Structures are given as C-alpha cells and as structure tokens.
Short mmCIF file of C-alpha atoms in Angstrom, two decimals:
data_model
loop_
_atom_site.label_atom_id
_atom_site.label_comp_id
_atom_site.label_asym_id
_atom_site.label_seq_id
_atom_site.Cartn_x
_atom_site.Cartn_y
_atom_site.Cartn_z
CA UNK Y 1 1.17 9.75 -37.64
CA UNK Y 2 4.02 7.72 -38.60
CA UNK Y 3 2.41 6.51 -42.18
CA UNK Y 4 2.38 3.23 -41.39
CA UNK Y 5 -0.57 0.52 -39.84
CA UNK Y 6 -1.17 0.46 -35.99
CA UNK Y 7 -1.32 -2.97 -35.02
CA UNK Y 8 -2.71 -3.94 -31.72
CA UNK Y 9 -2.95 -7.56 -29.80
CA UNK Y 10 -6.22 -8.09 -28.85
CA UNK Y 11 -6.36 -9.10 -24.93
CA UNK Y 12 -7.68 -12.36 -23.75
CA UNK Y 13 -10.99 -11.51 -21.38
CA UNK Y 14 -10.56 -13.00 -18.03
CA UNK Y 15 -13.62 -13.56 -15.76
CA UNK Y 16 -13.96 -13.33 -12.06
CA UNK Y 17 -17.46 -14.45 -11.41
CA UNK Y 18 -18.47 -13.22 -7.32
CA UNK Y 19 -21.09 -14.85 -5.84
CA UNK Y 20 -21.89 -14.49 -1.87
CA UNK Y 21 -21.52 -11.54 0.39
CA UNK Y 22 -18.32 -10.12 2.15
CA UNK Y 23 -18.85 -9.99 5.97
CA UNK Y 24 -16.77 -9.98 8.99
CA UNK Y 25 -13.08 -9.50 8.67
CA UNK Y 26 -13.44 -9.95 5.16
CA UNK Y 27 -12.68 -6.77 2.69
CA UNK Y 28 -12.27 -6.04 -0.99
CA UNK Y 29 -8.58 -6.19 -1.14
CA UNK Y 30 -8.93 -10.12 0.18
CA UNK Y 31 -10.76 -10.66 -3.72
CA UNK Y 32 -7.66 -9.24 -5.37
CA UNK Y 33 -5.31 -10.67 -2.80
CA UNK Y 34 -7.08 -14.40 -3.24
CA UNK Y 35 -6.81 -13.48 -7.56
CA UNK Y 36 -3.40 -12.98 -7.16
CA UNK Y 37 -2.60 -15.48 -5.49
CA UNK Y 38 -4.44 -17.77 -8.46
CA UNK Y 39 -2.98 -15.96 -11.16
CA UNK Y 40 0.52 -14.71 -10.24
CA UNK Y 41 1.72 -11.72 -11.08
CA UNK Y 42 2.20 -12.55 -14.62
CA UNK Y 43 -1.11 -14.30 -14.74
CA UNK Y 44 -3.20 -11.44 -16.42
CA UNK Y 45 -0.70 -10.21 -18.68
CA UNK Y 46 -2.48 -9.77 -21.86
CA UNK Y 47 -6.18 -9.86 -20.46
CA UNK Y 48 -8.83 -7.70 -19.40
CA UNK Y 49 -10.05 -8.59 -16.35
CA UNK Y 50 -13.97 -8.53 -15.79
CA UNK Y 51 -15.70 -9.32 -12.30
CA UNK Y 52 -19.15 -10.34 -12.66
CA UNK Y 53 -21.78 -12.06 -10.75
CA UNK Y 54 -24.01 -11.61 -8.09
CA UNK Y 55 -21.32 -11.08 -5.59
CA UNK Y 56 -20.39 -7.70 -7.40
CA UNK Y 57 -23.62 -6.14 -6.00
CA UNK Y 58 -22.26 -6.33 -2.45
CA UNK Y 59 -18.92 -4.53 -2.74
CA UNK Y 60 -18.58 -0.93 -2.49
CA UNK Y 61 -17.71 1.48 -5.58
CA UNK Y 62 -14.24 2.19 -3.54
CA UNK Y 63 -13.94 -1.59 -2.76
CA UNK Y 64 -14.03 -2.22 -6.73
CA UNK Y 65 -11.40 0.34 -7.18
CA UNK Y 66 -9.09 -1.38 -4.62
CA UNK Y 67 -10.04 -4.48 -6.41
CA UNK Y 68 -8.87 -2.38 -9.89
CA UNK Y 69 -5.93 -0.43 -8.81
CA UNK Y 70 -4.21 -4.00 -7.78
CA UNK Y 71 -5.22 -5.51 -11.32
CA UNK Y 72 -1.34 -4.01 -12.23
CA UNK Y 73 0.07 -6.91 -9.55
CA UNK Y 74 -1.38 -9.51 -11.70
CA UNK Y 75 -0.34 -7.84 -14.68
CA UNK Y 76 -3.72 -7.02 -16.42
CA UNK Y 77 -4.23 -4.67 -18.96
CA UNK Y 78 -7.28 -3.20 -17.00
CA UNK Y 79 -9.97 -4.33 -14.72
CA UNK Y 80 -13.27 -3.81 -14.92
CA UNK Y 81 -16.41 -4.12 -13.06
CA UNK Y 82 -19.89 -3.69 -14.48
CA UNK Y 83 -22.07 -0.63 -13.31
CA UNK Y 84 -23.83 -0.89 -9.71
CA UNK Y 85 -26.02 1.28 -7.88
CA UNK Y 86 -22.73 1.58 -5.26
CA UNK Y 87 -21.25 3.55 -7.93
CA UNK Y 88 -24.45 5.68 -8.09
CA UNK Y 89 -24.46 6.25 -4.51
CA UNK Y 90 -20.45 7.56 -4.81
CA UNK Y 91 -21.14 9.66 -7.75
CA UNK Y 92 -23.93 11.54 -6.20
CA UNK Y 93 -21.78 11.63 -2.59
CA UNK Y 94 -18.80 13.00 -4.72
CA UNK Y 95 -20.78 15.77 -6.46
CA UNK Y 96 -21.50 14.26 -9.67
CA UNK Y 97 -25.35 13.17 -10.01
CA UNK Y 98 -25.68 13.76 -12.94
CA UNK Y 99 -23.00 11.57 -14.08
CA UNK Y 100 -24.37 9.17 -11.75
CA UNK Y 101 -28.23 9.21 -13.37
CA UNK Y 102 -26.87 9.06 -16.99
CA UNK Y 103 -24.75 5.76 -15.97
CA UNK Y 104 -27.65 4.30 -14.51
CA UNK Y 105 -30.04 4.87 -17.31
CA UNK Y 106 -27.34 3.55 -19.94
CA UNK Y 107 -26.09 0.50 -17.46
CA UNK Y 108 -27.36 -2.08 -19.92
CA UNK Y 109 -24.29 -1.13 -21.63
CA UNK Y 110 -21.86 -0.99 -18.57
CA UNK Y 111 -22.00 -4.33 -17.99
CA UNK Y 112 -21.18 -7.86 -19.79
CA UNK Y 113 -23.77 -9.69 -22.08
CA UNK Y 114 -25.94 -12.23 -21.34
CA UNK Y 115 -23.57 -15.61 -21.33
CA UNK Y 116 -20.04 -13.64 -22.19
CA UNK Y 117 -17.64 -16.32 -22.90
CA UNK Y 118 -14.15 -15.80 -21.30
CA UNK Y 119 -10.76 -17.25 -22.03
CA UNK Y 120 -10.79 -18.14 -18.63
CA UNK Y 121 -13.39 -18.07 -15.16
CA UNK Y 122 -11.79 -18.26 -11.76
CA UNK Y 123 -14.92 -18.48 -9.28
CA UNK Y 124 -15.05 -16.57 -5.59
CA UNK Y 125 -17.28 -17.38 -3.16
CA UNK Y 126 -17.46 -13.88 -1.09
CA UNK Y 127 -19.13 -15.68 1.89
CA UNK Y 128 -16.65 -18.24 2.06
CA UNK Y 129 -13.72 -16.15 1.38
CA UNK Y 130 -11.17 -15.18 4.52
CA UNK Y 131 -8.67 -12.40 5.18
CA UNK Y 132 -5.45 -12.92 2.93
CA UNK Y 133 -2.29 -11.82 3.85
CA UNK Y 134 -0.15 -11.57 0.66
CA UNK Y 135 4.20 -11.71 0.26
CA UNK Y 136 7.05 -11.07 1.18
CA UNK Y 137 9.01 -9.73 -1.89
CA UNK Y 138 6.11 -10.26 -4.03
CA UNK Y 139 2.05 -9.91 -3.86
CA UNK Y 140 1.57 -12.95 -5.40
CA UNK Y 141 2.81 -15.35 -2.36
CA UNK Y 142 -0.78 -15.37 -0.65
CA UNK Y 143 -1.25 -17.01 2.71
CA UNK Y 144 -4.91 -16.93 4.75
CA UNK Y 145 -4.21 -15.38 7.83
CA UNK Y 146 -5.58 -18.36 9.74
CA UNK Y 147 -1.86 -19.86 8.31
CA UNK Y 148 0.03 -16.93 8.18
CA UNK Y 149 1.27 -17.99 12.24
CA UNK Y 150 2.50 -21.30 11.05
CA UNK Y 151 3.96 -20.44 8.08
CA UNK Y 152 5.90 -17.52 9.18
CA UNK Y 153 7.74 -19.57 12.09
CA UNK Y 154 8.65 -22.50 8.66
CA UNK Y 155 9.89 -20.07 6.64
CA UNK Y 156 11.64 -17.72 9.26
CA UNK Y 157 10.52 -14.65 8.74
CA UNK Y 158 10.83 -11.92 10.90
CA UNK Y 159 8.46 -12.44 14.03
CA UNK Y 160 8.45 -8.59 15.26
CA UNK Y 161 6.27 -6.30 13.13
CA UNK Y 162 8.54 -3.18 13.20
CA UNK Y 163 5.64 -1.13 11.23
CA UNK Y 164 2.16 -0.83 9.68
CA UNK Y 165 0.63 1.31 7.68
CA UNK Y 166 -2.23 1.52 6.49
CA UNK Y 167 -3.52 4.14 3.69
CA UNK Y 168 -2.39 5.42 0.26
CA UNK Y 169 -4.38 5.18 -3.34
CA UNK Y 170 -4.86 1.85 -3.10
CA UNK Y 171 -6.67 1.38 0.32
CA UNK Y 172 -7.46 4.87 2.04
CA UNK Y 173 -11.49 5.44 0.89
CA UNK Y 174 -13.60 6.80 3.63
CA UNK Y 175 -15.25 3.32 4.37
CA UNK Y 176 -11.60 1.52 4.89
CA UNK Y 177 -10.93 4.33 7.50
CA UNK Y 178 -13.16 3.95 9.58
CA UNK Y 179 -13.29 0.05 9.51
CA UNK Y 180 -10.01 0.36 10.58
CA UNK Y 181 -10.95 3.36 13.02
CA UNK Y 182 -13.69 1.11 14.41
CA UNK Y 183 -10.52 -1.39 15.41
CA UNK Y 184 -7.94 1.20 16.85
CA UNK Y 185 -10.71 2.62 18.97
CA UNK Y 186 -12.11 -0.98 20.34
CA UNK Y 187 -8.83 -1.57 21.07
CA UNK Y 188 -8.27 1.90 23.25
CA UNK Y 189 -11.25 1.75 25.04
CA UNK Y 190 -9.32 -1.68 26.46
CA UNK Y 191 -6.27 0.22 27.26
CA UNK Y 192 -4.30 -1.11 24.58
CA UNK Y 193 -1.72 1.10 21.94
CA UNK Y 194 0.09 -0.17 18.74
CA UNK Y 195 2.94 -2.02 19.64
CA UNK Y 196 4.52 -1.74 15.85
CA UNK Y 197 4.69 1.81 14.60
CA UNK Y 198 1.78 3.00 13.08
CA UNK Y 199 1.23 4.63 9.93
CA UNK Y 200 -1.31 6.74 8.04
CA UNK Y 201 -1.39 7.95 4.63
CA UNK Y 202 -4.87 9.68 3.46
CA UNK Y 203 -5.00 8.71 -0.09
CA UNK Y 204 -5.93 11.90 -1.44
CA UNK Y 205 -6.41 15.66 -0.19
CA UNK Y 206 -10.52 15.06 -0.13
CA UNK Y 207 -9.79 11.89 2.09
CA UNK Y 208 -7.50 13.64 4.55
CA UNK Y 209 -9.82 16.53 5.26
CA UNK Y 210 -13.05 14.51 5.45
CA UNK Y 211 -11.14 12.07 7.77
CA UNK Y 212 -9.93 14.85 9.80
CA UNK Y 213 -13.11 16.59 10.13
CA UNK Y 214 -14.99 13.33 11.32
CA UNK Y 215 -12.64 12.38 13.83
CA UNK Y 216 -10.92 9.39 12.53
CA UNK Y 217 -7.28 10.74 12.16
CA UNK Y 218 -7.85 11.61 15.84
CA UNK Y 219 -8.54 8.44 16.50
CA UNK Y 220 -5.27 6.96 14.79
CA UNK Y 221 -3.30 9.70 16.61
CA UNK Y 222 -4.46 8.37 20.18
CA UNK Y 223 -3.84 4.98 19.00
CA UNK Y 224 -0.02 5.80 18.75
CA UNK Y 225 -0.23 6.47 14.92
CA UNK Y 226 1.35 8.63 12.55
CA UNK Y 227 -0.23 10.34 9.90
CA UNK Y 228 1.62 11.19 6.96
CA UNK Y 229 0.81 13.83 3.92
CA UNK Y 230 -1.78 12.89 1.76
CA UNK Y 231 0.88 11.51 -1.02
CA UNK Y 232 2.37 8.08 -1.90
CA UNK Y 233 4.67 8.36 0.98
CA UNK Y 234 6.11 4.23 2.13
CA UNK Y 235 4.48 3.06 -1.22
CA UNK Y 236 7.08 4.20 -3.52
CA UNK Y 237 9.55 4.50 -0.86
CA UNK Y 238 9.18 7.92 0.49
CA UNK Y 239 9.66 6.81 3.81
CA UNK Y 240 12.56 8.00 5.80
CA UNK Y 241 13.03 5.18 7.72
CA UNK Y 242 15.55 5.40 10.84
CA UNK Y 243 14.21 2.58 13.11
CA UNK Y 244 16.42 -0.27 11.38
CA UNK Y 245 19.91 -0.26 9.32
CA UNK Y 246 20.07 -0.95 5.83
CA UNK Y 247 20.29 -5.15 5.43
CA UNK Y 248 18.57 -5.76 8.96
CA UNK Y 249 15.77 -8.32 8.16
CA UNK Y 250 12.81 -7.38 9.71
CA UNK Y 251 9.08 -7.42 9.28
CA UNK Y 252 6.27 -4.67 7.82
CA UNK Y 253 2.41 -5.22 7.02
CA UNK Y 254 1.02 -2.34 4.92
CA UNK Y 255 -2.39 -2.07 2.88
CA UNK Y 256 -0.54 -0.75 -0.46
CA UNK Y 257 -0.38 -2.53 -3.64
CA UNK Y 258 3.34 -3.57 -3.67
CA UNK Y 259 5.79 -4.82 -1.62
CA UNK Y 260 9.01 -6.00 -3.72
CA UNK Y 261 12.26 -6.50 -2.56
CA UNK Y 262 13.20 -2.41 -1.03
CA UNK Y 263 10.17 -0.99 -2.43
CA UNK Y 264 9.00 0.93 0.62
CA UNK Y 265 12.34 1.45 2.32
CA UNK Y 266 15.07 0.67 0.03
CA UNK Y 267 16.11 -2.25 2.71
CA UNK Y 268 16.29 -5.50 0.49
CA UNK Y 269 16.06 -6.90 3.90
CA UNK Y 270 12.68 -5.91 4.66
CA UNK Y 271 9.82 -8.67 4.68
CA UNK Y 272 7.51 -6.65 3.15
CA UNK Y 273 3.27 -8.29 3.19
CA UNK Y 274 0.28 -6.57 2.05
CA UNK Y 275 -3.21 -7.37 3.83
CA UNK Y 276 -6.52 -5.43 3.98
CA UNK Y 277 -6.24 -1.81 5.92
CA UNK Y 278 -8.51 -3.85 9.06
CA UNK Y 279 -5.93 -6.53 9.24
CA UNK Y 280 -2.88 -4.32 9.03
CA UNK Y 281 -4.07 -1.78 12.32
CA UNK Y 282 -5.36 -5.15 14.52
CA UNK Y 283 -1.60 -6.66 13.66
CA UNK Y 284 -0.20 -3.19 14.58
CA UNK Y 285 -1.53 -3.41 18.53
CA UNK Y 286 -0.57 -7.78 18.36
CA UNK Y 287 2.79 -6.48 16.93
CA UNK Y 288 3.58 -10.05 15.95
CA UNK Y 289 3.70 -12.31 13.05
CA UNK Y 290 2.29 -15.12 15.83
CA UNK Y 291 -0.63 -12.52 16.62
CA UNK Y 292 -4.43 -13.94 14.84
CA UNK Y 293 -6.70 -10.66 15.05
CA UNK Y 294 -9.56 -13.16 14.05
CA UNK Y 295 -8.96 -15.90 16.88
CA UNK Y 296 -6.30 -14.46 19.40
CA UNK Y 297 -6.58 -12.10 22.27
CA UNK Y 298 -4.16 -9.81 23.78
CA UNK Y 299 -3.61 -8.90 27.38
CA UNK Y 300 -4.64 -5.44 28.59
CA UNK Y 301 -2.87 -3.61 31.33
CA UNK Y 302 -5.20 -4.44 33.95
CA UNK Y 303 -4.43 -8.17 32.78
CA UNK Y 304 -7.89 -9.03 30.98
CA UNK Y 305 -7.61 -10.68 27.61
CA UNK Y 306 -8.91 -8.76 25.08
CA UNK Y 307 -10.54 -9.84 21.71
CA UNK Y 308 -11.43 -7.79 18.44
CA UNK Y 309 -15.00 -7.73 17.63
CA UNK Y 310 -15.02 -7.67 13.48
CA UNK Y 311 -14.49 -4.11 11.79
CA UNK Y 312 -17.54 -2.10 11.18
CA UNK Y 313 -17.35 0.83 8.82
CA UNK Y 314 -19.32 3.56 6.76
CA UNK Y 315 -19.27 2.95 3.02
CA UNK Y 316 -20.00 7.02 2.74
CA UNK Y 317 -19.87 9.93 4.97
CA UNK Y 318 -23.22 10.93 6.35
CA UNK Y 319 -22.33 14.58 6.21
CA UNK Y 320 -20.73 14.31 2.49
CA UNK Y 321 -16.63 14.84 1.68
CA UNK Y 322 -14.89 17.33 2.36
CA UNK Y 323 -12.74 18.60 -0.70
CA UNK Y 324 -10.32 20.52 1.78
CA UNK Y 325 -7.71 22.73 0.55
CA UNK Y 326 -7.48 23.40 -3.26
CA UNK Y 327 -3.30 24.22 -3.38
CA UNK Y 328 -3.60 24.55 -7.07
CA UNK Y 329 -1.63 27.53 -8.11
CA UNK Y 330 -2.00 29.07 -11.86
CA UNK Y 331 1.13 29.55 -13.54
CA UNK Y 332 2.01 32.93 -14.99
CA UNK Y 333 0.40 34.18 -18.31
CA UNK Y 334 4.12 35.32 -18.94
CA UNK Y 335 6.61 32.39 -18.16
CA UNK Y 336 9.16 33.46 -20.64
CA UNK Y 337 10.74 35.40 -17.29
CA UNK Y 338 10.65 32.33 -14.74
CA UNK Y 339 13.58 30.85 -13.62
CA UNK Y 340 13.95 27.93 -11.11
CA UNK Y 341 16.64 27.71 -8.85
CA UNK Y 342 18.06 24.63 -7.91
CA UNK Y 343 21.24 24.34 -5.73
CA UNK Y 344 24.00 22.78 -7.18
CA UNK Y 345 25.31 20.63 -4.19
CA UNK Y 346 22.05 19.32 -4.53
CA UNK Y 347 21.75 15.47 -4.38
CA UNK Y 348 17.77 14.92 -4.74
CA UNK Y 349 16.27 17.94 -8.02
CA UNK Y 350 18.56 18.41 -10.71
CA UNK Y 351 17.37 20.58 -13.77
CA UNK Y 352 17.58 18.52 -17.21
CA UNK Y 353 18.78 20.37 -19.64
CA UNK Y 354 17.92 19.89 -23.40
CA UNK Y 355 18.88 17.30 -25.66
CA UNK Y 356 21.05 18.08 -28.49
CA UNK Y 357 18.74 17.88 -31.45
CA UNK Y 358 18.32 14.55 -33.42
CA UNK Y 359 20.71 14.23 -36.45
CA UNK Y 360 18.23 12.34 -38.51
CA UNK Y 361 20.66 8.68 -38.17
CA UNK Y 362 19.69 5.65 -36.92
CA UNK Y 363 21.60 4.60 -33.37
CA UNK Y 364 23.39 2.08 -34.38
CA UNK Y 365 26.06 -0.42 -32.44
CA UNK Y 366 24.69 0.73 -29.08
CA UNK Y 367 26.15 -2.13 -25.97
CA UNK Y 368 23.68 -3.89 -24.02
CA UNK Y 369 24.91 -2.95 -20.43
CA UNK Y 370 22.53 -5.36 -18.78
CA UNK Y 371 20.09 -8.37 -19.18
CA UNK Y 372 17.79 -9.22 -16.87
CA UNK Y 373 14.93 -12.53 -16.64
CA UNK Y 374 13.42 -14.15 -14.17
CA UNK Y 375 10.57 -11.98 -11.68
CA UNK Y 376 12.63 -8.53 -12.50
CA UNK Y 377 9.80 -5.46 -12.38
CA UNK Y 378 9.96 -2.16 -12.99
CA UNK Y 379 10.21 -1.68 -9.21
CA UNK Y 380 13.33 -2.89 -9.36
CA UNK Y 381 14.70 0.12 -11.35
CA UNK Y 382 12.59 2.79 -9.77
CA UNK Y 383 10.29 2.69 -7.23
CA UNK Y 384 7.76 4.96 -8.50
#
C-alpha cells in the first residue's frame, strides 16, 4: 500500500514446558501468575510464547485461554498452546463440532515439532506448583500464598480486604464458576458470609445466562455477592466505587489480568493483587490479608472453626451453554437520516467531529509535552 518494503522483527519463541497435573487449590491462572513472576512484565516482549509438554494435557481449553489472555502482562506477542482433546470437548459444547473434528484430524499441525528449539525454556512442574497471589501495582510481584501472610505484615500493606471480585474475560469460564461456587456454598452451609464485598462479573452474555440458569449466581447472591453486567466492569475501572475516598490505602484481591496503580478504581492508593477466581471468594469470607484459605480456619457463629475443603468444579456444563439474550440490533438500511443526540452539559459521550482534511505537509516542529521511562504502561494513560 504505501510502495515501499514491510519489514517485520521476527519474535524470539519462548517455551513453557508443563509437566505434572494441577490438583487441589491449584488453577490455570497460578501457571501464568508463577510465568510472570519469572519473566516480568517486560520479559516476553518480542516472543511468542508456546506451552508444551505433558502437563498441557491436563488443563482445560478455558484454563489455556486464562493462561493466553494474561500473556499481554508479560508482554508477549501471543501465546500459544498446541491442540488438545479439551479444546475438542469445548468446541463441540459451544456448538462447533465440526470445527472441533477438522482440528483434531489436522492436530499434527497444531502443535510444535518433534525437539523445537526455543530461545529460552522455563520448566513448571503442575503437581508441585501452589496458588500464587500476584502485585500490588503490578502482576509481576508474585508471592505463594503460603507467604503472602508474612509478607504483607513486612511490607505494610493494607491488612483489611475491602473487596473481591472475581469474574471478567480473563477468569469467568463455566468451570472457574463453579470452583468458586463450590467454595461460597461450603462456606454457607457453615453459616459463614463474605466479610469483604463481593463481586461478580460473568465474562460474557453466554456465561451469565448459563450461570444463572444452573444456579451459581444464586449461589454468589446468598453468599453476600454482587453480580455485575456481563462487561469489563472493575477491570478497566468501571467500578463506581463509594466505600473508600480517593488516596485511602486499602486492600482488593480480584481474578482479572491487571492491577496497576488506579486501574480498577482510579485510587492510586489501592493495593491492588490478582489470584485465581478460588482464592479470591475463600479470601472474601477470611476478609484478611493474614487469612490462609489453604491452612487457616475461620470461626462460625455457633463458634466451630471452619476449614475449606479444596474447590471442585465442572470443566463443562452437563446440560450445554446457554447463549441467552442476543441484544444485537441491525442498523437502518437508510442511515443518511440518523442523528444522535448527546447532551451538551455532558461530562462522560461527546460526539467527535471531523478532522479538517490533511494539507498534504509534513508536521513539523511539533513540542514533546511529556517523557516518560521507567514501568509506565498504557494503563497509565487509559484504563481500557
């Protein structure tokens, strides 16, 4: 288009060899969590990321795309996993078998060749590996939760949980829910209710309904939860938040992918951490940074200590998912006649008007308003 060659870096190929099996308190987002922890955030900048191994057969087609979606914290190109028969299993259960039998008959070529060579192999034991929890300020500060207690009273952070939440793109499939269901309603059936609000965002409209139908919003709403739309919500900072004051420090566990400086609340005060969807609803009923879900036990109202049993969950609905609403609404064949109206005291939608039209010069002598270096994202311009 432009007349000229297209040059393009090619990206270093970084390998993640799995071996084991996850089990217990241990979830998908604890492999990305333990990664970024290795490699920092700028760690796969300029790599493709490729998980391999044994280990790989054991995770769930929605636990790889956890695993994925966080591959932007570590700054990867893309991530990649090769094909498994998990990801036949979620094709079929989302409508597509078709898709799914083609990929399996072609999956010699969705995965890596025989003895790949990689600029660089980090090595994770699944059966070995523990719940991470990662931050604050950044998801590359990981801590196992078996020192997160110690290490919060060192460095002073914020011993009250003020909020969890649990949910969005990253870590709201059907088989996170109800491992994290399977908690809330242990916990009930002792008496207990979140002592840190509790919060809920279905990732998607297919997730909400399917959730709804089988009971396990219910289950969050008895627990003392909240459940938001199905949208990004806290995650990008769509959370009107009117529990604390702008600059109060304070403390917040969620099972997104970020958690820089104001990200979810636009309080540069706020200690955001990211853990696994289990971890975050067992913290939300401890309600304390000093609180072990794994080892600990909390006293029920009758007085008898009570101690989580590990999450148990369903990788797929039984029944199938439930697509729910379809809001789509067709524009008009004729548009030429639609006008949107927009208030003009309005200080959130403003209508942008068109740019004068290019004069064919170079910009020339612009000023550099600000330079930035160090850890400086895009998060810290706009949230989304």
């Amino acid at each position: 288009m432009a007349g000229i060659p297209w040059e393009l870096k090619c990206p270093k190929a970084i390998g993640v060899k799995l071996t084991g099996r996850l089990n217990g308190w241990t979830s998908p987002k604890d492999i990305i969590l333990e990664v970024a922890g290795i490699l920092t955030v700028k760690g796969g900048t300029g790599a493709i990321v490729e998980y391999f191994g044994s280990g790989v057969e054991a995770v769930s087609a929605t636990g790889m795309g956890t695993v994925c979606n966080m591959g932007a914290e570590i700054g990867a190109t893309t991530s990649v996993f090769p094909f498994t028969e998990s990801m036949h299993r979620y094709l079929v259960s989302t409508g597509r078998p078709e898709i799914a039998d083609a990929s399996r008959k072609f999956s010699h070529n969705l995965r890596a060749d025989e003895g790949a060579k990689y600029d660089e192999v980090i090595e994770i034991n699944l059966s070995e590996l523990e719940p991470r929890i990662n931050g604050p300020f950044t998801p590359d500060l990981m801590t196992p939760l078996i020192k997160f207690k110690d290490t919060a009273k060192e460095k002073e952070w914020p011993q009250d949980i003020s909020a969890c939440l649990i949910g969005s793109c990253t870590n709201s499939s059907y088989e996170d829910m109800t491992r994290a269901a399977s908690l809330a309603k242990e916990a009930m059936a002792a008496g207990l209710k979140v002592k840190s609000d509790f919060i809920v965002t279905p990732g998607s409209e297919q997730i909400r309904a399917t959730t709804e139908r089988d009971g396990l919003l219910e289950i969050f709403r008895q627990a003392g939860g909240t459940i938001l739309a199905n949208a990004c919500g806290p995650c990008i900072g769509q959370w009107a938040r009117h529990d604390v004051k702008k600059g109060e420090r304070n403390t917040i566990i969620t099972s997104y992918n970020r958690n820089f400086t104001g990200r979810n609340d636009g309080n540069p005060a706020t200690h955001g951490f990211v853990a696994s969807p289990e971890i975050v609803t067992a913290m939300a009923f401890g309600g304390s940074t000093n609180f072990n879900p794994v080892t600990d036990t909390l006293t029920t109202p009758s007085g008898k200590p009570f101690k989580f049993t590990p999450p148990n969950g369903v990788e797929l609905p039984a029944r199938g998912f439930d697509t729910g609403m379809n809001t789509y609404q067709a524009p008009p064949a004729d548009r030429s006649s639609v006008s949107i109206s927009v208030s003009p005291e309005s200080q959130r939608l403003q209508l942008l008007k068109p740019f004068k039209p290019w004069n064919g010069q170079d910009i020339e002598n612009v000023p550099i308003l600000i330079k930035v270096k160090g850890k400086c994202t895009t998060d810290h311009i706009s949230m989304a």
